[in-house]
Amino acid sequence: MGERARIATQPRQVTSAQLIGVSPQMEELRQEIERVAASDAKILVTGESGVGKEVVAQTLHMLSARASRAFVAVNCGGLSETLLESELFGHVRGSFTGAYRDKPGKLEMANEGTVFLDEVGEMTLRMQGLLLRFLETGELQKVGADNGGRRVNVRVIAATNRHLRELIQQGTFREDLFYRLNVIHLEVPPLRERREDIPVLAEHFVRLFGDDRSCVVRHISGEAMKALSRYSWPGNVRQLVNVLERLAITVREPIVTIDDLPLEIRAVEAHGQQPKRERRRTVADDLYKRLVEDRESFWGCVYALYMDREITRGTMREVVRKGLEASHGNYRIVARMFNLESREYKRFLNFLRKHDCQLPFKEFRQ
Ligand SMILES: Nc1ncnc2c1ncn2[C@@H]1O[C@H](COP(=O)(O)OP(=O)(O)O)[C@@H](O)[C@H]1O
Ligand SMILES: [Mg+2]
């Protein structure tokens, strides 16, 4: 993933270490953050992907005595084990092919500051062991160095969208590491459980993207805002930001209206206003296009919407029917068209069977 050090003093794409939200849940989270920011205690931030875990970590850093020092984020899920080890701990010259000089690790770069270990649930067991040793001793063991290295003083904030207790049960996450990281636990709720935050977030990002001179969008109409507030946002705030960014680029009027919104967001609003059959058909068309043309994964898009009850079984069946039509009744090809790995094929069929969405393929064979 070529993850680079993201240091708080450097501007990032959308850096607002400003935690926006007016819901009681966000109010409470903000208070908890204020209570625990000053201490050096390790913090585990959990929540679905895109809820704002990194923003929470940045806010903790900004409110701590380390605010003037570095905030360094490491994505533990995006790198192979060897690269992650060198990324975190650094390496000495000659320790592997291509290691032409000594390189400091992120933990060293974060000295006296904060290190944010994102997607910590994705670490291999060996890496977990190395991290645990570091947390116990504070000593950096660089790749290729034969003696214990220098000590660093970093505050560790870890985050994951996984249920670590389940991973512990499965034997893929170390319980002792879990207790080390989980001294204080902050949970960021999904956006659909704090819908009051949607309008304030939407307005904030419209203003932000509106700063771009090529953008003419200034407001969101009341009706469009209602639709945004009703939608389930399986990708949480990240998805909201992406939708608004796209609108800021494509809409050529100052006000975003309901017709500008993507179909699946509009569809929640349109419920009961259009003939059912027709509405289903268009939503299914749109979802099918997202799978086949935009190459979104079935799990992330259609499945997530269905599990959140944003789309009906009828829509799900319609999407499957389209796949079967295009593949002449071959479920394996459908799975590939829907961007599933071959090892996920069984899970896909099981899901369809269980939810009565496995249409007979015979009528699609020629
Ligand atoms: N409460 C919030 N206030 C402002 N921006 C937010 C908030 N929550 C999330 N964001 C924005 O949403 C996007 C995803 O947030 P991020 O912290 O990366 O999520 P996570 O780490 O949980 O996947 C980022 O662009 C972030 O700036
Ligand atoms: Mg993240």
Short mmCIF file of C-alpha atoms and ligand atoms in Angstrom, two decimals:
data_model
loop_
_atom_site.label_atom_id
_atom_site.label_comp_id
_atom_site.label_asym_id
_atom_site.label_seq_id
_atom_site.Cartn_x
_atom_site.Cartn_y
_atom_site.Cartn_z
CA MET A 1 0.00 0.00 0.00
CA GLY A 2 3.01 2.26 0.16
CA GLU A 3 1.76 3.73 3.41
CA ARG A 4 3.82 6.75 4.38
CA ALA A 5 4.18 8.42 7.70
CA ARG A 6 1.19 10.61 8.21
CA ILE A 7 2.39 13.29 10.49
CA ALA A 8 -0.10 15.64 12.02
CA THR A 9 1.76 18.73 10.90
CA GLN A 10 1.49 17.74 7.25
CA PRO A 11 -1.82 18.40 5.53
CA ARG A 12 -3.68 15.26 4.53
CA GLN A 13 -6.52 14.92 2.10
CA VAL A 14 -9.32 15.68 4.49
CA THR A 15 -7.57 16.45 7.71
CA SER A 16 -9.94 17.76 10.23
CA ALA A 17 -8.74 16.41 13.50
CA GLN A 18 -12.00 18.01 14.38
CA LEU A 19 -14.55 15.50 15.49
CA ILE A 20 -17.83 16.70 14.08
CA GLY A 21 -21.15 15.50 15.45
CA VAL A 22 -24.02 16.65 17.63
CA SER A 23 -25.57 13.31 18.57
CA PRO A 24 -25.61 12.26 22.23
CA GLN A 25 -23.26 9.41 21.29
CA MET A 26 -20.71 11.81 19.83
CA GLU A 27 -21.13 14.18 22.77
CA GLU A 28 -20.35 11.31 25.11
CA LEU A 29 -17.42 10.15 23.01
CA ARG A 30 -16.00 13.67 23.01
CA GLN A 31 -16.24 13.80 26.80
CA GLU A 32 -14.51 10.45 27.14
CA ILE A 33 -11.76 11.63 24.80
CA GLU A 34 -11.23 14.73 26.92
CA ARG A 35 -11.09 12.62 30.05
CA VAL A 36 -8.44 10.23 28.79
CA ALA A 37 -6.39 12.29 26.32
CA ALA A 38 -3.94 13.69 28.84
CA SER A 39 -2.76 10.36 30.24
CA ASP A 40 -0.34 8.09 28.42
CA ALA A 41 -2.62 5.09 28.76
CA LYS A 42 -2.96 2.89 25.71
CA ILE A 43 -6.25 3.21 23.94
CA LEU A 44 -8.10 0.82 21.68
CA VAL A 45 -10.55 2.46 19.28
CA THR A 46 -13.12 0.14 17.73
CA GLY A 47 -15.92 0.59 15.24
CA GLU A 48 -16.91 -0.24 11.68
CA SER A 49 -14.79 0.90 8.79
CA GLY A 50 -15.16 4.62 8.03
CA VAL A 51 -16.74 5.68 11.35
CA GLY A 52 -13.88 8.03 12.24
CA LYS A 53 -11.48 5.96 14.33
CA GLU A 54 -8.47 7.80 12.97
CA VAL A 55 -10.11 11.17 13.64
CA VAL A 56 -10.64 10.02 17.23
CA ALA A 57 -6.94 9.09 17.48
CA GLN A 58 -5.87 12.46 16.05
CA THR A 59 -8.16 14.26 18.48
CA LEU A 60 -6.65 12.32 21.41
CA HIS A 61 -3.20 13.34 20.23
CA MET A 62 -4.13 17.00 19.80
CA LEU A 63 -5.56 17.16 23.30
CA SER A 64 -2.52 15.52 24.87
CA ALA A 65 0.76 17.00 26.06
CA ARG A 66 2.30 15.38 22.97
CA ALA A 67 0.32 17.61 20.60
CA SER A 68 3.41 19.47 19.35
CA ARG A 69 5.14 16.17 18.54
CA ALA A 70 4.49 13.74 15.72
CA PHE A 71 1.33 11.76 15.15
CA VAL A 72 2.41 8.79 13.06
CA ALA A 73 -0.13 6.40 11.57
CA VAL A 74 0.74 2.89 10.48
CA ASN A 75 -1.68 0.69 8.59
CA CYS A 76 -0.96 -2.76 9.96
CA GLY A 77 -3.30 -4.38 7.45
CA GLY A 78 -1.82 -3.01 4.27
CA LEU A 79 1.69 -4.46 4.37
CA SER A 80 3.26 -7.88 4.28
CA GLU A 81 4.72 -9.13 7.54
CA THR A 82 8.33 -8.38 6.58
CA LEU A 83 7.55 -4.89 5.36
CA LEU A 84 5.45 -4.13 8.42
CA GLU A 85 8.23 -5.22 10.74
CA SER A 86 10.70 -2.91 9.04
CA GLU A 87 8.09 -0.15 8.82
CA LEU A 88 7.43 -0.28 12.56
CA PHE A 89 10.87 -1.03 13.95
CA GLY A 90 13.17 0.14 11.16
CA HIS A 91 16.07 -1.85 9.75
CA VAL A 92 19.82 -1.74 9.58
CA ARG A 93 21.80 -1.52 6.40
CA GLY A 94 22.27 -4.86 4.65
CA SER A 95 19.59 -6.64 6.65
CA PHE A 96 17.83 -7.67 3.44
CA THR A 97 18.17 -7.15 -0.28
CA GLY A 98 17.54 -3.51 -1.01
CA ALA A 99 18.29 -2.30 2.52
CA TYR A 100 21.07 0.05 1.42
CA ARG A 101 21.10 2.12 4.56
CA ASP A 102 19.75 2.22 8.06
CA LYS A 103 16.15 3.24 8.17
CA PRO A 104 14.25 4.44 11.21
CA GLY A 105 10.92 2.82 11.93
CA LYS A 106 7.64 4.57 12.57
CA LEU A 107 7.92 3.90 16.29
CA GLU A 108 11.19 5.79 16.33
CA MET A 109 9.74 8.62 14.25
CA ALA A 110 6.91 8.89 16.74
CA ASN A 111 9.26 9.27 19.68
CA GLU A 112 7.70 11.60 22.28
CA GLY A 113 4.57 11.66 20.14
CA THR A 114 1.78 9.25 19.31
CA VAL A 115 1.75 6.20 17.10
CA PHE A 116 -1.56 5.10 15.63
CA LEU A 117 -1.66 1.39 14.84
CA ASP A 118 -4.55 1.08 12.42
CA GLU A 119 -6.18 -2.28 11.60
CA VAL A 120 -4.24 -3.92 14.39
CA GLY A 121 -6.46 -7.02 14.11
CA GLU A 122 -4.78 -7.88 10.80
CA MET A 123 -1.31 -8.45 12.28
CA THR A 124 0.17 -11.91 12.04
CA LEU A 125 0.83 -13.78 15.27
CA ARG A 126 4.57 -13.27 14.90
CA MET A 127 4.14 -9.52 14.48
CA GLN A 128 1.83 -9.49 17.46
CA GLY A 129 4.64 -11.10 19.46
CA LEU A 130 7.12 -8.45 18.34
CA LEU A 131 4.71 -5.67 19.18
CA LEU A 132 4.02 -7.14 22.59
CA ARG A 133 7.74 -7.31 23.34
CA PHE A 134 8.10 -3.68 22.35
CA LEU A 135 5.16 -2.64 24.54
CA GLU A 136 6.70 -4.45 27.48
CA THR A 137 10.23 -3.10 27.13
CA GLY A 138 9.88 0.09 25.07
CA GLU A 139 12.97 -1.15 23.25
CA LEU A 140 13.24 -1.08 19.47
CA GLN A 141 14.64 -4.20 17.86
CA LYS A 142 15.50 -3.13 14.33
CA VAL A 143 15.37 -5.72 11.57
CA GLY A 144 18.89 -7.07 11.18
CA ALA A 145 20.25 -5.60 14.41
CA ASP A 146 21.62 -8.16 16.83
CA ASN A 147 21.29 -6.21 20.03
CA GLY A 148 18.32 -4.44 21.57
CA GLY A 149 18.13 -0.93 20.24
CA ARG A 150 17.25 2.40 21.73
CA ARG A 151 14.26 3.01 23.91
CA VAL A 152 11.51 5.23 22.70
CA ASN A 153 8.69 6.95 24.45
CA VAL A 154 5.52 6.72 22.40
CA ARG A 155 1.89 6.77 23.20
CA VAL A 156 0.14 3.89 21.48
CA ILE A 157 -3.37 4.15 20.10
CA ALA A 158 -4.60 1.09 18.24
CA ALA A 159 -7.73 0.66 16.13
CA THR A 160 -9.64 -2.16 14.54
CA ASN A 161 -12.98 -2.85 12.88
CA ARG A 162 -12.76 -6.47 13.97
CA HIS A 163 -14.11 -8.10 17.08
CA LEU A 164 -10.83 -8.92 18.77
CA ARG A 165 -12.50 -11.19 21.30
CA GLU A 166 -13.70 -13.35 18.43
CA LEU A 167 -10.21 -13.40 16.94
CA ILE A 168 -8.87 -14.47 20.34
CA GLN A 169 -11.40 -17.32 20.40
CA GLN A 170 -10.26 -18.36 16.94
CA GLY A 171 -6.64 -18.23 18.05
CA THR A 172 -5.60 -15.52 15.60
CA PHE A 173 -5.16 -12.72 18.11
CA ARG A 174 -3.07 -12.90 21.29
CA GLU A 175 -5.04 -12.37 24.43
CA ASP A 176 -2.07 -10.86 26.28
CA LEU A 177 -1.62 -8.29 23.52
CA PHE A 178 -5.33 -7.52 23.63
CA TYR A 179 -5.15 -6.65 27.31
CA ARG A 180 -2.06 -4.53 26.74
CA LEU A 181 -3.73 -2.46 24.02
CA ASN A 182 -7.16 -2.31 25.56
CA VAL A 183 -6.39 -0.31 28.69
CA ILE A 184 -9.01 2.21 27.65
CA HIS A 185 -11.62 1.29 25.10
CA LEU A 186 -13.41 3.83 22.91
CA GLU A 187 -16.16 2.64 20.61
CA VAL A 188 -17.25 4.78 17.67
CA PRO A 189 -20.86 3.96 16.75
CA PRO A 190 -21.89 3.48 13.11
CA LEU A 191 -23.36 6.54 11.40
CA ARG A 192 -26.81 4.95 11.03
CA GLU A 193 -27.09 4.84 14.83
CA ARG A 194 -26.51 8.59 15.16
CA ARG A 195 -28.38 10.07 12.24
CA GLU A 196 -28.43 13.55 13.81
CA ASP A 197 -24.78 13.77 12.78
CA ILE A 198 -25.52 13.34 9.07
CA PRO A 199 -26.70 16.94 8.34
CA VAL A 200 -23.83 18.58 10.25
CA LEU A 201 -21.26 16.33 8.63
CA ALA A 202 -22.82 16.89 5.20
CA GLU A 203 -22.79 20.67 5.63
CA HIS A 204 -19.23 20.59 6.88
CA PHE A 205 -17.99 18.66 3.87
CA VAL A 206 -20.03 20.70 1.37
CA ARG A 207 -18.32 23.79 2.79
CA LEU A 208 -14.94 22.08 2.63
CA PHE A 209 -15.29 20.89 -0.97
CA GLY A 210 -16.95 24.22 -1.85
CA ASP A 211 -13.63 25.95 -1.18
CA ASP A 212 -12.43 24.52 -4.46
CA ARG A 213 -12.91 27.23 -7.06
CA SER A 214 -14.31 24.85 -9.66
CA CYS A 215 -17.11 23.81 -7.31
CA VAL A 216 -20.38 25.72 -7.49
CA VAL A 217 -22.27 23.64 -4.91
CA ARG A 218 -23.16 25.59 -1.75
CA HIS A 219 -26.15 23.86 -0.17
CA ILE A 220 -28.14 20.68 0.06
CA SER A 221 -31.91 20.95 -0.38
CA GLY A 222 -34.15 19.96 2.51
CA GLU A 223 -35.53 16.99 0.64
CA ALA A 224 -32.06 15.77 -0.35
CA MET A 225 -30.84 16.17 3.22
CA LYS A 226 -33.77 14.07 4.43
CA ALA A 227 -32.81 11.31 2.03
CA LEU A 228 -29.17 11.48 3.18
CA SER A 229 -30.36 11.24 6.78
CA ARG A 230 -32.52 8.21 6.08
CA TYR A 231 -29.94 6.18 4.21
CA SER A 232 -28.08 3.48 6.15
CA TRP A 233 -24.48 4.38 5.16
CA PRO A 234 -22.84 0.93 5.31
CA GLY A 235 -19.51 2.67 4.62
CA ASN A 236 -20.20 5.24 7.35
CA VAL A 237 -18.68 8.74 7.27
CA ARG A 238 -16.09 7.74 4.67
CA GLN A 239 -18.91 6.83 2.26
CA LEU A 240 -20.72 10.10 3.03
CA VAL A 241 -17.53 12.06 2.29
CA ASN A 242 -17.09 10.21 -1.00
CA VAL A 243 -20.69 10.80 -2.09
CA LEU A 244 -20.43 14.52 -1.27
CA GLU A 245 -17.10 14.85 -3.01
CA ARG A 246 -18.59 13.32 -6.15
CA LEU A 247 -21.59 15.69 -5.93
CA ALA A 248 -19.28 18.66 -5.46
CA ILE A 249 -17.57 17.75 -8.72
CA THR A 250 -20.57 16.76 -10.84
CA VAL A 251 -23.41 19.06 -9.79
CA ARG A 252 -23.35 22.35 -11.71
CA GLU A 253 -25.94 24.16 -9.57
CA PRO A 254 -25.51 25.82 -6.18
CA ILE A 255 -28.07 23.54 -4.56
CA VAL A 256 -27.90 19.75 -4.52
CA THR A 257 -31.41 18.37 -5.03
CA ILE A 258 -32.79 14.91 -4.43
CA ASP A 259 -32.43 14.05 -8.12
CA ASP A 260 -28.67 14.52 -7.89
CA LEU A 261 -28.30 11.77 -5.29
CA PRO A 262 -27.25 8.21 -6.18
CA LEU A 263 -30.21 5.90 -6.68
CA GLU A 264 -29.75 3.73 -3.62
CA ILE A 265 -29.84 6.83 -1.42
CA ARG A 266 -32.85 8.29 -3.22
CA ALA A 267 -34.64 4.95 -3.11
CA VAL A 268 -35.04 5.08 0.65
CA GLU A 269 -36.93 8.34 0.23
CA ALA A 270 -38.89 7.20 -2.80
CA HIS A 271 -40.42 4.32 -0.92
CA GLY A 272 -44.15 4.08 -1.53
CA GLN A 273 -44.21 6.84 -4.10
CA GLN A 274 -43.45 4.85 -7.19
CA PRO A 275 -44.93 1.57 -8.32
CA LYS A 276 -43.04 -1.11 -6.45
CA ARG A 277 -42.00 -3.22 -9.37
CA GLU A 278 -40.49 -0.26 -11.16
CA ARG A 279 -38.61 1.01 -8.14
CA ARG A 280 -37.08 -2.40 -7.52
CA ARG A 281 -36.03 -2.70 -11.08
CA THR A 282 -34.15 0.62 -11.11
CA VAL A 283 -32.42 0.01 -7.79
CA ALA A 284 -31.37 -3.43 -8.98
CA ASP A 285 -30.10 -1.94 -12.24
CA ASP A 286 -28.02 0.54 -10.33
CA LEU A 287 -26.60 -2.07 -7.96
CA TYR A 288 -25.83 -4.40 -10.83
CA LYS A 289 -23.92 -1.63 -12.55
CA ARG A 290 -21.93 -0.97 -9.37
CA LEU A 291 -20.92 -4.61 -9.24
CA VAL A 292 -20.14 -5.19 -12.88
CA GLU A 293 -18.91 -1.80 -14.06
CA ASP A 294 -17.60 -0.10 -10.93
CA ARG A 295 -16.23 -3.45 -9.73
CA GLU A 296 -17.49 -3.08 -6.18
CA SER A 297 -17.55 -6.26 -4.15
CA PHE A 298 -20.84 -8.06 -3.59
CA TRP A 299 -20.25 -8.16 0.17
CA GLY A 300 -19.47 -4.48 0.48
CA CYS A 301 -22.36 -3.25 -1.61
CA VAL A 302 -25.40 -5.48 -2.30
CA TYR A 303 -24.98 -7.81 0.68
CA ALA A 304 -24.40 -4.95 3.15
CA LEU A 305 -27.49 -3.09 1.90
CA TYR A 306 -29.59 -6.23 2.13
CA MET A 307 -28.42 -7.05 5.65
CA ASP A 308 -29.26 -3.50 6.69
CA ARG A 309 -32.68 -3.97 5.14
CA GLU A 310 -32.14 -1.07 2.80
CA ILE A 311 -33.00 -3.26 -0.16
CA THR A 312 -35.60 -5.98 -0.30
CA ARG A 313 -35.27 -9.65 -1.12
CA GLY A 314 -36.97 -8.79 -4.40
CA THR A 315 -34.12 -6.45 -5.29
CA MET A 316 -31.55 -9.04 -4.30
CA ARG A 317 -33.26 -11.63 -6.51
CA GLU A 318 -33.38 -9.13 -9.35
CA VAL A 319 -29.62 -8.51 -9.09
CA VAL A 320 -28.98 -12.27 -9.10
CA ARG A 321 -31.33 -12.68 -12.06
CA LYS A 322 -29.35 -10.13 -14.05
CA GLY A 323 -26.14 -11.98 -13.29
CA LEU A 324 -27.68 -15.28 -14.37
CA GLU A 325 -28.95 -13.74 -17.59
CA ALA A 326 -25.54 -12.37 -18.47
CA SER A 327 -23.77 -15.63 -17.62
CA HIS A 328 -26.37 -17.93 -19.18
CA GLY A 329 -27.15 -19.51 -15.86
CA ASN A 330 -23.63 -20.07 -14.51
CA TYR A 331 -23.32 -19.21 -10.81
CA ARG A 332 -19.54 -19.48 -10.85
CA ILE A 333 -19.37 -16.77 -13.48
CA VAL A 334 -21.91 -14.70 -11.54
CA ALA A 335 -19.65 -14.91 -8.48
CA ARG A 336 -16.71 -13.70 -10.55
CA MET A 337 -18.78 -10.89 -12.07
CA PHE A 338 -19.73 -9.82 -8.56
CA ASN A 339 -16.03 -9.59 -7.66
CA LEU A 340 -15.87 -12.55 -5.32
CA GLU A 341 -12.78 -14.68 -4.86
CA SER A 342 -13.19 -18.29 -5.85
CA ARG A 343 -12.85 -19.34 -2.21
CA GLU A 344 -15.92 -17.23 -1.42
CA TYR A 345 -18.10 -19.07 -3.90
CA LYS A 346 -19.55 -21.46 -1.31
CA ARG A 347 -20.36 -18.68 1.10
CA PHE A 348 -22.07 -16.80 -1.72
CA LEU A 349 -24.30 -19.76 -2.65
CA ASN A 350 -25.05 -20.53 0.99
CA PHE A 351 -26.14 -16.97 1.52
CA LEU A 352 -28.41 -17.00 -1.53
CA ARG A 353 -29.93 -20.33 -0.52
CA LYS A 354 -30.53 -19.28 3.04
CA HIS A 355 -32.29 -16.10 1.96
CA ASP A 356 -34.28 -17.72 -0.79
CA CYS A 357 -32.46 -15.80 -3.50
CA GLN A 358 -30.96 -18.75 -5.35
CA LEU A 359 -32.95 -18.71 -8.57
CA PRO A 360 -33.03 -21.90 -10.66
CA PHE A 361 -30.38 -21.51 -13.33
CA LYS A 362 -32.02 -23.82 -15.88
CA GLU A 363 -34.19 -21.20 -17.53
CA PHE A 364 -31.08 -19.12 -18.25
CA ARG A 365 -29.22 -21.93 -19.99
CA GLN A 366 -29.49 -21.94 -23.75
N1 LIG B 1 -16.76 12.81 13.33
C1 LIG B 1 -16.11 13.16 12.21
N2 LIG B 1 -15.89 14.46 11.93
C2 LIG B 1 -15.26 14.83 10.81
N3 LIG B 1 -14.81 13.97 9.89
C3 LIG B 1 -14.99 12.66 10.09
C4 LIG B 1 -15.64 12.19 11.27
N4 LIG B 1 -15.69 10.85 11.23
C5 LIG B 1 -15.09 10.49 10.08
N5 LIG B 1 -14.67 11.57 9.39
C6 LIG B 1 -14.01 11.54 8.06
O1 LIG B 1 -14.41 10.33 7.44
C7 LIG B 1 -13.33 9.68 6.80
C8 LIG B 1 -13.08 8.32 7.43
O2 LIG B 1 -12.63 8.50 8.76
P1 LIG B 1 -11.51 7.55 9.43
O3 LIG B 1 -11.13 8.15 10.72
O4 LIG B 1 -10.40 7.30 8.45
O5 LIG B 1 -12.37 6.22 9.64
P2 LIG B 1 -11.88 4.80 10.18
O6 LIG B 1 -10.46 4.97 10.64
O7 LIG B 1 -12.83 4.47 11.28
O8 LIG B 1 -12.01 3.86 9.02
C9 LIG B 1 -12.15 10.63 6.92
O9 LIG B 1 -12.12 11.43 5.75
C10 LIG B 1 -12.50 11.47 8.12
O10 LIG B 1 -11.92 12.74 8.04
MG MG B 2 -9.05 3.95 9.15
#
